[in-house]
Amino acid sequence: MNRFLALVAALVFLWPPAAGAVTVFAAASLADAMNAAVQRYSGPGLPVRTSYAASSTLARQIENGAPADLFFSADEQWMDYLQQRALILPGSRVSLLGNELVLVAPADRARPVTLRKGFDVAGLLGDGRLAVGDPANVPAGLYAKQALTWLGVWNAAERRLVRAENVRVALAYVERGEAPLGIVYATDAALARGVRVVGRFPSESHEPIHYPLAIVAGHDRSDVRAFMAYLKSGEARKVFSSFGFSAS
Amino acid sequence: MSILSAFEWQALWLSFKVATRSVLFALPLAIAVAWVLARTRFTGKVLFDGLVHLPLVMPPVVVGYLLLLIFGARGPIGAWLYQAFGWRLVFTAAGASLATAVMSFPLMVRAIRLAIEAVDMGLEQAAATLGAGPLDRFASITLPLMLPGVLSGAVVAFAASLGEFGAVITFVSNIPGETQTLPLAIYSAVQTPGGEASAARLAALSMVLALAGLVAAELAARRVRQMLGR
């Protein structure tokens, strides 16, 4: 019995951490493109480990000491947040990718929407709700709030929102038909078979969507730098653009 | 009172409403199921017992996901409810009550079942020999004797309902004033820059409420035992 317990304890406490692994914390919207990019990577730092969530969640986790080597955020704000707290290497920070904001609907109920000032968002929703990332903290939700405000319909839309914990959850609500409309990134919409893009938000309606990447403070290792260099390389960029991301 | 912000009051008040509805809805069913488990024997009882207790050991997110599949806009029951009555459960407070009811159901059943098993069946048999019918026996003997269990089960389920997170956020999302109960409000506050103080207040509040619930359950049970002269 004691031997068994010792074995369990050994397994639990002494499980060796994967040697040399590079750990990337990336915004939920990057998940599929990042997985594809990681698969093509063959340099030092393998196996590359990834963790996807809303940039807000990841920034909080890094702030509290999560073992991330690289942070790939969906907006500059959360990168600023970490930079102000000296939790990233400022010199390593680059804006790597860009994206667009779109309005999506379930594929079987998709009718084009003209996104002009004062468009009838409440009428379009009927008794349904508008799925977005939580505008209090999720980047996709912050951009959505800016765009709806610019279009003059934020007050009409605010009470009708479903505030998802990250943009992929908002996308899933639309794809399952729980919400008749949602605001997500163009790259997310392209991945989901069950949704159609019914409108594109004008780029001037919100801050430019950039994905900054940086090394987390105290994690400046050669394998981390190698993987970051790979993400900046033409090979990785090709992968990202195949998922619809623009160069930033 | 200015100890809590409007956002925090809203979450607290909503949690009370959701938990109250959840307990009222689940209690009659829990009494019936507890009765079946305590007093009857049938093939497949072990399986039935397991099914009833499943939400206790399953990941809450799985419960929320299953609810979404069944009661969602395209789920078999969800689509029917909407067509027949115009009822929606996804993204509504009623849906939040359903999720918390499912999650706290086993807690309720356990407490009530123990109480039923503790009832002296000799008393019921004596009543039967004196001519009391089955309903009369249940109403005037079994129910009063098992009341402490019912009460403590209801209070524990209420406290657990206040705190249910995974099933709620998966099934009905996180909408302030509609489905954003205490734990979801804490989650949102933790995510938001500058939300730490709010998160800390709400966390302290939910601890106090949970403890108060447990103490109340115990006191209620004692009180009823005294009334019954045991």
PDB file of N, CA, C and O in Angstrom, chain A residues 54 56-58 60 63 78 81 106-109 127-129 131 134 136-137 159 161-165 173-179 194, chain B residues 65 68-69 71-75 82 86 88 90-91 169-176 178 180 187-196:
ATOM      1  N   ALA A  54      -9.368  33.781 -24.415  1.00  0.00           N
ATOM      2  CA  ALA A  54      -9.454  35.210 -24.684  1.00  0.00           C
ATOM      3  C   ALA A  54      -8.152  35.860 -24.233  1.00  0.00           C
ATOM      4  O   ALA A  54      -7.550  35.450 -23.239  1.00  0.00           O
ATOM      5  N   SER A  56      -7.650  38.491 -22.739  1.00  0.00           N
ATOM      6  CA  SER A  56      -7.793  38.987 -21.375  1.00  0.00           C
ATOM      7  C   SER A  56      -7.456  37.887 -20.360  1.00  0.00           C
ATOM      8  O   SER A  56      -6.700  38.099 -19.412  1.00  0.00           O
ATOM      9  N   THR A  57      -8.006  36.698 -20.587  1.00  0.00           N
ATOM     10  CA  THR A  57      -7.754  35.571 -19.689  1.00  0.00           C
ATOM     11  C   THR A  57      -6.269  35.242 -19.654  1.00  0.00           C
ATOM     12  O   THR A  57      -5.681  35.061 -18.584  1.00  0.00           O
ATOM     13  N   LEU A  58      -5.663  35.180 -20.841  1.00  0.00           N
ATOM     14  CA  LEU A  58      -4.249  34.817 -20.926  1.00  0.00           C
ATOM     15  C   LEU A  58      -3.374  35.860 -20.242  1.00  0.00           C
ATOM     16  O   LEU A  58      -2.428  35.519 -19.526  1.00  0.00           O
ATOM     17  N   ARG A  60      -4.159  37.810 -17.814  1.00  0.00           N
ATOM     18  CA  ARG A  60      -4.310  37.626 -16.360  1.00  0.00           C
ATOM     19  C   ARG A  60      -3.484  36.450 -15.867  1.00  0.00           C
ATOM     20  O   ARG A  60      -2.878  36.498 -14.797  1.00  0.00           O
ATOM     21  N   GLU A  63       0.092  37.388 -15.819  1.00  0.00           N
ATOM     22  CA  GLU A  63       0.298  38.290 -14.685  1.00  0.00           C
ATOM     23  C   GLU A  63       0.462  37.498 -13.391  1.00  0.00           C
ATOM     24  O   GLU A  63       1.215  37.877 -12.499  1.00  0.00           O
ATOM     25  N   TRP A  78      -4.144  44.512 -24.318  1.00  0.00           N
ATOM     26  CA  TRP A  78      -3.728  43.530 -23.320  1.00  0.00           C
ATOM     27  C   TRP A  78      -2.215  43.348 -23.335  1.00  0.00           C
ATOM     28  O   TRP A  78      -1.614  42.994 -22.318  1.00  0.00           O
ATOM     29  N   TYR A  81      -1.058  46.182 -21.336  1.00  0.00           N
ATOM     30  CA  TYR A  81      -1.331  45.862 -19.928  1.00  0.00           C
ATOM     31  C   TYR A  81      -0.136  45.112 -19.322  1.00  0.00           C
ATOM     32  O   TYR A  81       0.349  45.439 -18.239  1.00  0.00           O
ATOM     33  N   PRO A 106     -26.442  32.326 -38.885  1.00  0.00           N
ATOM     34  CA  PRO A 106     -26.474  30.891 -39.199  1.00  0.00           C
ATOM     35  C   PRO A 106     -26.699  30.718 -40.696  1.00  0.00           C
ATOM     36  O   PRO A 106     -27.465  31.469 -41.306  1.00  0.00           O
ATOM     37  N   ALA A 107     -26.019  29.725 -41.303  1.00  0.00           N
ATOM     38  CA  ALA A 107     -26.022  29.577 -42.758  1.00  0.00           C
ATOM     39  C   ALA A 107     -27.427  29.473 -43.326  1.00  0.00           C
ATOM     40  O   ALA A 107     -27.702  29.988 -44.413  1.00  0.00           O
ATOM     41  N   ASP A 108     -28.348  28.832 -42.586  1.00  0.00           N
ATOM     42  CA  ASP A 108     -29.681  28.637 -43.159  1.00  0.00           C
ATOM     43  C   ASP A 108     -30.599  29.858 -42.971  1.00  0.00           C
ATOM     44  O   ASP A 108     -31.742  29.847 -43.379  1.00  0.00           O
ATOM     45  N   ARG A 109     -30.094  30.889 -42.315  1.00  0.00           N
ATOM     46  CA  ARG A 109     -30.938  32.072 -42.113  1.00  0.00           C
ATOM     47  C   ARG A 109     -30.209  33.338 -42.546  1.00  0.00           C
ATOM     48  O   ARG A 109     -30.516  34.430 -42.075  1.00  0.00           O
ATOM     49  N   ASP A 127     -36.554  38.479 -31.678  1.00  0.00           N
ATOM     50  CA  ASP A 127     -36.495  38.207 -30.244  1.00  0.00           C
ATOM     51  C   ASP A 127     -35.209  37.455 -29.876  1.00  0.00           C
ATOM     52  O   ASP A 127     -35.102  36.882 -28.810  1.00  0.00           O
ATOM     53  N   GLY A 128     -34.244  37.455 -30.800  1.00  0.00           N
ATOM     54  CA  GLY A 128     -32.980  36.783 -30.525  1.00  0.00           C
ATOM     55  C   GLY A 128     -31.943  37.743 -29.974  1.00  0.00           C
ATOM     56  O   GLY A 128     -32.236  38.903 -29.698  1.00  0.00           O
ATOM     57  N   ARG A 129     -30.720  37.256 -29.822  1.00  0.00           N
ATOM     58  CA  ARG A 129     -29.666  38.078 -29.253  1.00  0.00           C
ATOM     59  C   ARG A 129     -28.449  38.141 -30.174  1.00  0.00           C
ATOM     60  O   ARG A 129     -28.280  37.312 -31.058  1.00  0.00           O
ATOM     61  N   ALA A 131     -24.575  37.779 -30.534  1.00  0.00           N
ATOM     62  CA  ALA A 131     -23.453  37.135 -29.856  1.00  0.00           C
ATOM     63  C   ALA A 131     -22.156  37.889 -30.132  1.00  0.00           C
ATOM     64  O   ALA A 131     -21.798  38.115 -31.282  1.00  0.00           O
ATOM     65  N   ASP A 134     -17.266  39.364 -24.755  1.00  0.00           N
ATOM     66  CA  ASP A 134     -17.661  40.306 -23.705  1.00  0.00           C
ATOM     67  C   ASP A 134     -16.958  41.656 -23.924  1.00  0.00           C
ATOM     68  O   ASP A 134     -15.730  41.747 -23.831  1.00  0.00           O
ATOM     69  N   ALA A 136     -16.527  44.064 -22.178  1.00  0.00           N
ATOM     70  CA  ALA A 136     -15.796  44.595 -21.026  1.00  0.00           C
ATOM     71  C   ALA A 136     -14.321  44.219 -21.096  1.00  0.00           C
ATOM     72  O   ALA A 136     -13.477  44.913 -20.531  1.00  0.00           O
ATOM     73  N   ASN A 137     -13.988  43.129 -21.777  1.00  0.00           N
ATOM     74  CA  ASN A 137     -12.593  42.697 -21.738  1.00  0.00           C
ATOM     75  C   ASN A 137     -12.105  41.888 -22.940  1.00  0.00           C
ATOM     76  O   ASN A 137     -10.925  41.875 -23.226  1.00  0.00           O
ATOM     77  N   ARG A 159     -28.410  46.035 -24.806  1.00  0.00           N
ATOM     78  CA  ARG A 159     -29.239  45.167 -23.966  1.00  0.00           C
ATOM     79  C   ARG A 159     -29.529  43.828 -24.631  1.00  0.00           C
ATOM     80  O   ARG A 159     -30.093  42.939 -24.005  1.00  0.00           O
ATOM     81  N   LEU A 161     -27.172  41.857 -26.114  1.00  0.00           N
ATOM     82  CA  LEU A 161     -25.930  41.121 -26.342  1.00  0.00           C
ATOM     83  C   LEU A 161     -25.889  39.817 -25.557  1.00  0.00           C
ATOM     84  O   LEU A 161     -26.422  39.729 -24.460  1.00  0.00           O
ATOM     85  N   VAL A 162     -25.239  38.816 -26.144  1.00  0.00           N
ATOM     86  CA  VAL A 162     -24.762  37.677 -25.376  1.00  0.00           C
ATOM     87  C   VAL A 162     -23.262  37.872 -25.272  1.00  0.00           C
ATOM     88  O   VAL A 162     -22.573  37.923 -26.286  1.00  0.00           O
ATOM     89  N   ARG A 163     -22.759  38.027 -24.044  1.00  0.00           N
ATOM     90  CA  ARG A 163     -21.354  38.350 -23.858  1.00  0.00           C
ATOM     91  C   ARG A 163     -20.561  37.070 -23.634  1.00  0.00           C
ATOM     92  O   ARG A 163     -20.550  36.531 -22.540  1.00  0.00           O
ATOM     93  N   ALA A 164     -19.909  36.570 -24.676  1.00  0.00           N
ATOM     94  CA  ALA A 164     -19.195  35.301 -24.586  1.00  0.00           C
ATOM     95  C   ALA A 164     -17.805  35.507 -24.000  1.00  0.00           C
ATOM     96  O   ALA A 164     -17.239  36.593 -24.100  1.00  0.00           O
ATOM     97  N   GLU A 165     -17.251  34.447 -23.393  1.00  0.00           N
ATOM     98  CA  GLU A 165     -15.955  34.584 -22.726  1.00  0.00           C
ATOM     99  C   GLU A 165     -14.802  34.653 -23.717  1.00  0.00           C
ATOM    100  O   GLU A 165     -13.720  35.069 -23.367  1.00  0.00           O
ATOM    101  N   TYR A 173     -22.222  30.080 -30.700  1.00  0.00           N
ATOM    102  CA  TYR A 173     -23.637  30.385 -30.450  1.00  0.00           C
ATOM    103  C   TYR A 173     -24.364  30.635 -31.765  1.00  0.00           C
ATOM    104  O   TYR A 173     -25.504  30.221 -31.941  1.00  0.00           O
ATOM    105  N   VAL A 174     -23.721  31.321 -32.710  1.00  0.00           N
ATOM    106  CA  VAL A 174     -24.356  31.594 -33.994  1.00  0.00           C
ATOM    107  C   VAL A 174     -24.434  30.303 -34.816  1.00  0.00           C
ATOM    108  O   VAL A 174     -25.463  29.982 -35.402  1.00  0.00           O
ATOM    109  N   GLU A 175     -23.351  29.550 -34.808  1.00  0.00           N
ATOM    110  CA  GLU A 175     -23.324  28.329 -35.622  1.00  0.00           C
ATOM    111  C   GLU A 175     -24.391  27.338 -35.166  1.00  0.00           C
ATOM    112  O   GLU A 175     -25.000  26.647 -35.977  1.00  0.00           O
ATOM    113  N   ARG A 176     -24.649  27.271 -33.850  1.00  0.00           N
ATOM    114  CA  ARG A 176     -25.677  26.359 -33.342  1.00  0.00           C
ATOM    115  C   ARG A 176     -27.076  26.925 -33.504  1.00  0.00           C
ATOM    116  O   ARG A 176     -28.051  26.283 -33.148  1.00  0.00           O
ATOM    117  N   GLY A 177     -27.176  28.162 -33.974  1.00  0.00           N
ATOM    118  CA  GLY A 177     -28.501  28.743 -34.175  1.00  0.00           C
ATOM    119  C   GLY A 177     -29.105  29.322 -32.908  1.00  0.00           C
ATOM    120  O   GLY A 177     -30.274  29.685 -32.880  1.00  0.00           O
ATOM    121  N   GLU A 178     -28.316  29.413 -31.814  1.00  0.00           N
ATOM    122  CA  GLU A 178     -28.859  29.989 -30.576  1.00  0.00           C
ATOM    123  C   GLU A 178     -29.000  31.507 -30.709  1.00  0.00           C
ATOM    124  O   GLU A 178     -29.864  32.107 -30.088  1.00  0.00           O
ATOM    125  N   ALA A 179     -28.094  32.118 -31.475  1.00  0.00           N
ATOM    126  CA  ALA A 179     -28.168  33.564 -31.704  1.00  0.00           C
ATOM    127  C   ALA A 179     -28.302  33.803 -33.209  1.00  0.00           C
ATOM    128  O   ALA A 179     -27.584  33.183 -33.992  1.00  0.00           O
ATOM    129  N   GLY A 194     -21.127  26.380 -40.467  1.00  0.00           N
ATOM    130  CA  GLY A 194     -22.543  26.669 -40.204  1.00  0.00           C
ATOM    131  C   GLY A 194     -22.907  28.142 -40.236  1.00  0.00           C
ATOM    132  O   GLY A 194     -24.053  28.486 -39.984  1.00  0.00           O
TER     133      GLY A 194
ATOM    134  N   TYR B  65     -23.470  21.559 -21.626  1.00  0.00           N
ATOM    135  CA  TYR B  65     -23.443  21.237 -23.048  1.00  0.00           C
ATOM    136  C   TYR B  65     -24.623  20.341 -23.432  1.00  0.00           C
ATOM    137  O   TYR B  65     -25.281  20.555 -24.447  1.00  0.00           O
ATOM    138  N   LEU B  68     -27.676  22.323 -23.572  1.00  0.00           N
ATOM    139  CA  LEU B  68     -27.675  23.122 -24.804  1.00  0.00           C
ATOM    140  C   LEU B  68     -28.150  22.268 -25.984  1.00  0.00           C
ATOM    141  O   LEU B  68     -28.931  22.707 -26.820  1.00  0.00           O
ATOM    142  N   LEU B  69     -27.669  21.016 -26.035  1.00  0.00           N
ATOM    143  CA  LEU B  69     -28.065  20.134 -27.131  1.00  0.00           C
ATOM    144  C   LEU B  69     -29.550  19.804 -27.062  1.00  0.00           C
ATOM    145  O   LEU B  69     -30.223  19.693 -28.087  1.00  0.00           O
ATOM    146  N   PHE B  71     -32.066  21.465 -24.982  1.00  0.00           N
ATOM    147  CA  PHE B  71     -32.990  22.587 -24.812  1.00  0.00           C
ATOM    148  C   PHE B  71     -32.613  23.803 -25.662  1.00  0.00           C
ATOM    149  O   PHE B  71     -33.234  24.847 -25.548  1.00  0.00           O
ATOM    150  N   GLY B  72     -31.578  23.669 -26.511  1.00  0.00           N
ATOM    151  CA  GLY B  72     -31.164  24.774 -27.366  1.00  0.00           C
ATOM    152  C   GLY B  72     -32.190  25.052 -28.453  1.00  0.00           C
ATOM    153  O   GLY B  72     -33.174  24.309 -28.603  1.00  0.00           O
ATOM    154  N   ALA B  73     -31.943  26.110 -29.223  1.00  0.00           N
ATOM    155  CA  ALA B  73     -32.901  26.517 -30.251  1.00  0.00           C
ATOM    156  C   ALA B  73     -33.149  25.394 -31.261  1.00  0.00           C
ATOM    157  O   ALA B  73     -34.226  25.300 -31.840  1.00  0.00           O
ATOM    158  N   ARG B  74     -32.129  24.524 -31.453  1.00  0.00           N
ATOM    159  CA  ARG B  74     -32.304  23.433 -32.407  1.00  0.00           C
ATOM    160  C   ARG B  74     -32.387  22.082 -31.729  1.00  0.00           C
ATOM    161  O   ARG B  74     -32.420  21.045 -32.393  1.00  0.00           O
ATOM    162  N   GLY B  75     -32.411  22.079 -30.397  1.00  0.00           N
ATOM    163  CA  GLY B  75     -32.533  20.827 -29.655  1.00  0.00           C
ATOM    164  C   GLY B  75     -33.965  20.323 -29.744  1.00  0.00           C
ATOM    165  O   GLY B  75     -34.882  21.098 -30.000  1.00  0.00           O
ATOM    166  N   TYR B  82     -40.245  26.338 -28.009  1.00  0.00           N
ATOM    167  CA  TYR B  82     -40.343  27.650 -28.640  1.00  0.00           C
ATOM    168  C   TYR B  82     -41.524  27.704 -29.597  1.00  0.00           C
ATOM    169  O   TYR B  82     -42.281  28.676 -29.614  1.00  0.00           O
ATOM    170  N   GLY B  86     -43.556  29.561 -27.331  1.00  0.00           N
ATOM    171  CA  GLY B  86     -42.719  30.754 -27.433  1.00  0.00           C
ATOM    172  C   GLY B  86     -41.741  30.866 -26.282  1.00  0.00           C
ATOM    173  O   GLY B  86     -41.259  31.948 -25.979  1.00  0.00           O
ATOM    174  N   ARG B  88     -38.203  30.294 -24.384  1.00  0.00           N
ATOM    175  CA  ARG B  88     -36.790  30.150 -24.687  1.00  0.00           C
ATOM    176  C   ARG B  88     -36.067  29.889 -23.379  1.00  0.00           C
ATOM    177  O   ARG B  88     -36.323  30.567 -22.395  1.00  0.00           O
ATOM    178  N   VAL B  90     -32.378  29.045 -23.541  1.00  0.00           N
ATOM    179  CA  VAL B  90     -31.012  29.506 -23.747  1.00  0.00           C
ATOM    180  C   VAL B  90     -30.963  31.028 -23.584  1.00  0.00           C
ATOM    181  O   VAL B  90     -31.841  31.735 -24.093  1.00  0.00           O
ATOM    182  N   PHE B  91     -29.970  31.528 -22.872  1.00  0.00           N
ATOM    183  CA  PHE B  91     -29.767  32.967 -22.625  1.00  0.00           C
ATOM    184  C   PHE B  91     -30.855  33.575 -21.738  1.00  0.00           C
ATOM    185  O   PHE B  91     -31.047  34.783 -21.729  1.00  0.00           O
ATOM    186  N   ILE B 169     -22.779  28.941 -17.355  1.00  0.00           N
ATOM    187  CA  ILE B 169     -22.123  29.730 -18.400  1.00  0.00           C
ATOM    188  C   ILE B 169     -22.156  28.999 -19.734  1.00  0.00           C
ATOM    189  O   ILE B 169     -22.263  29.609 -20.793  1.00  0.00           O
ATOM    190  N   THR B 170     -22.119  27.659 -19.692  1.00  0.00           N
ATOM    191  CA  THR B 170     -22.150  26.895 -20.937  1.00  0.00           C
ATOM    192  C   THR B 170     -23.545  26.923 -21.565  1.00  0.00           C
ATOM    193  O   THR B 170     -23.690  27.034 -22.782  1.00  0.00           O
ATOM    194  N   PHE B 171     -24.559  26.840 -20.744  1.00  0.00           N
ATOM    195  CA  PHE B 171     -25.929  26.728 -21.255  1.00  0.00           C
ATOM    196  C   PHE B 171     -26.529  28.097 -21.589  1.00  0.00           C
ATOM    197  O   PHE B 171     -27.132  28.279 -22.642  1.00  0.00           O
ATOM    198  N   VAL B 172     -26.385  29.066 -20.694  1.00  0.00           N
ATOM    199  CA  VAL B 172     -27.116  30.325 -20.888  1.00  0.00           C
ATOM    200  C   VAL B 172     -26.206  31.541 -20.997  1.00  0.00           C
ATOM    201  O   VAL B 172     -26.680  32.675 -20.978  1.00  0.00           O
ATOM    202  N   SER B 173     -24.888  31.321 -21.118  1.00  0.00           N
ATOM    203  CA  SER B 173     -23.927  32.402 -21.268  1.00  0.00           C
ATOM    204  C   SER B 173     -23.943  33.341 -20.060  1.00  0.00           C
ATOM    205  O   SER B 173     -24.408  32.964 -18.988  1.00  0.00           O
ATOM    206  N   ASN B 174     -23.434  34.551 -20.274  1.00  0.00           N
ATOM    207  CA  ASN B 174     -23.094  35.438 -19.157  1.00  0.00           C
ATOM    208  C   ASN B 174     -23.688  36.817 -19.443  1.00  0.00           C
ATOM    209  O   ASN B 174     -22.982  37.731 -19.835  1.00  0.00           O
ATOM    210  N   ILE B 175     -25.000  36.943 -19.270  1.00  0.00           N
ATOM    211  CA  ILE B 175     -25.692  38.186 -19.625  1.00  0.00           C
ATOM    212  C   ILE B 175     -26.090  38.935 -18.357  1.00  0.00           C
ATOM    213  O   ILE B 175     -26.887  38.423 -17.574  1.00  0.00           O
ATOM    214  N   PRO B 176     -25.540  40.141 -18.127  1.00  0.00           N
ATOM    215  CA  PRO B 176     -25.870  40.876 -16.913  1.00  0.00           C
ATOM    216  C   PRO B 176     -27.382  41.064 -16.779  1.00  0.00           C
ATOM    217  O   PRO B 176     -28.043  41.417 -17.741  1.00  0.00           O
ATOM    218  N   GLU B 178     -29.655  38.957 -16.607  1.00  0.00           N
ATOM    219  CA  GLU B 178     -30.478  37.863 -17.133  1.00  0.00           C
ATOM    220  C   GLU B 178     -29.925  36.509 -16.682  1.00  0.00           C
ATOM    221  O   GLU B 178     -30.650  35.689 -16.132  1.00  0.00           O
ATOM    222  N   GLN B 180     -26.336  36.416 -15.488  1.00  0.00           N
ATOM    223  CA  GLN B 180     -25.057  36.624 -14.803  1.00  0.00           C
ATOM    224  C   GLN B 180     -25.226  36.523 -13.287  1.00  0.00           C
ATOM    225  O   GLN B 180     -25.423  37.526 -12.600  1.00  0.00           O
ATOM    226  N   TYR B 187     -16.345  35.934 -12.207  1.00  0.00           N
ATOM    227  CA  TYR B 187     -15.503  35.580 -13.343  1.00  0.00           C
ATOM    228  C   TYR B 187     -15.271  36.794 -14.243  1.00  0.00           C
ATOM    229  O   TYR B 187     -14.144  37.091 -14.629  1.00  0.00           O
ATOM    230  N   SER B 188     -16.357  37.519 -14.561  1.00  0.00           N
ATOM    231  CA  SER B 188     -16.224  38.701 -15.415  1.00  0.00           C
ATOM    232  C   SER B 188     -15.359  39.762 -14.762  1.00  0.00           C
ATOM    233  O   SER B 188     -14.530  40.398 -15.416  1.00  0.00           O
ATOM    234  N   ALA B 189     -15.553  39.949 -13.456  1.00  0.00           N
ATOM    235  CA  ALA B 189     -14.782  40.967 -12.749  1.00  0.00           C
ATOM    236  C   ALA B 189     -13.294  40.617 -12.762  1.00  0.00           C
ATOM    237  O   ALA B 189     -12.438  41.496 -12.914  1.00  0.00           O
ATOM    238  N   VAL B 190     -12.984  39.332 -12.616  1.00  0.00           N
ATOM    239  CA  VAL B 190     -11.578  38.913 -12.617  1.00  0.00           C
ATOM    240  C   VAL B 190     -10.940  39.192 -13.977  1.00  0.00           C
ATOM    241  O   VAL B 190      -9.775  39.563 -14.071  1.00  0.00           O
ATOM    242  N   GLN B 191     -11.740  39.035 -15.057  1.00  0.00           N
ATOM    243  CA  GLN B 191     -11.203  39.240 -16.405  1.00  0.00           C
ATOM    244  C   GLN B 191     -10.983  40.704 -16.745  1.00  0.00           C
ATOM    245  O   GLN B 191     -10.260  41.021 -17.662  1.00  0.00           O
ATOM    246  N   THR B 192     -11.718  41.589 -16.049  1.00  0.00           N
ATOM    247  CA  THR B 192     -11.734  42.986 -16.456  1.00  0.00           C
ATOM    248  C   THR B 192     -10.660  43.771 -15.722  1.00  0.00           C
ATOM    249  O   THR B 192     -10.535  43.632 -14.502  1.00  0.00           O
ATOM    250  N   PRO B 193      -9.891  44.591 -16.456  1.00  0.00           N
ATOM    251  CA  PRO B 193      -8.858  45.379 -15.778  1.00  0.00           C
ATOM    252  C   PRO B 193      -9.498  46.255 -14.699  1.00  0.00           C
ATOM    253  O   PRO B 193     -10.523  46.877 -14.941  1.00  0.00           O
ATOM    254  N   GLY B 194      -8.921  46.283 -13.513  1.00  0.00           N
ATOM    255  CA  GLY B 194      -9.466  47.094 -12.433  1.00  0.00           C
ATOM    256  C   GLY B 194     -10.653  46.450 -11.739  1.00  0.00           C
ATOM    257  O   GLY B 194     -11.311  47.081 -10.925  1.00  0.00           O
ATOM    258  N   GLY B 195     -10.930  45.184 -12.061  1.00  0.00           N
ATOM    259  CA  GLY B 195     -12.091  44.519 -11.459  1.00  0.00           C
ATOM    260  C   GLY B 195     -11.780  43.762 -10.181  1.00  0.00           C
ATOM    261  O   GLY B 195     -12.647  43.100  -9.629  1.00  0.00           O
ATOM    262  N   GLU B 196     -10.521  43.855  -9.716  1.00  0.00           N
ATOM    263  CA  GLU B 196     -10.111  43.028  -8.575  1.00  0.00           C
ATOM    264  C   GLU B 196     -10.947  43.294  -7.330  1.00  0.00           C
ATOM    265  O   GLU B 196     -11.366  42.368  -6.637  1.00  0.00           O
TER     266      GLU B 196
END
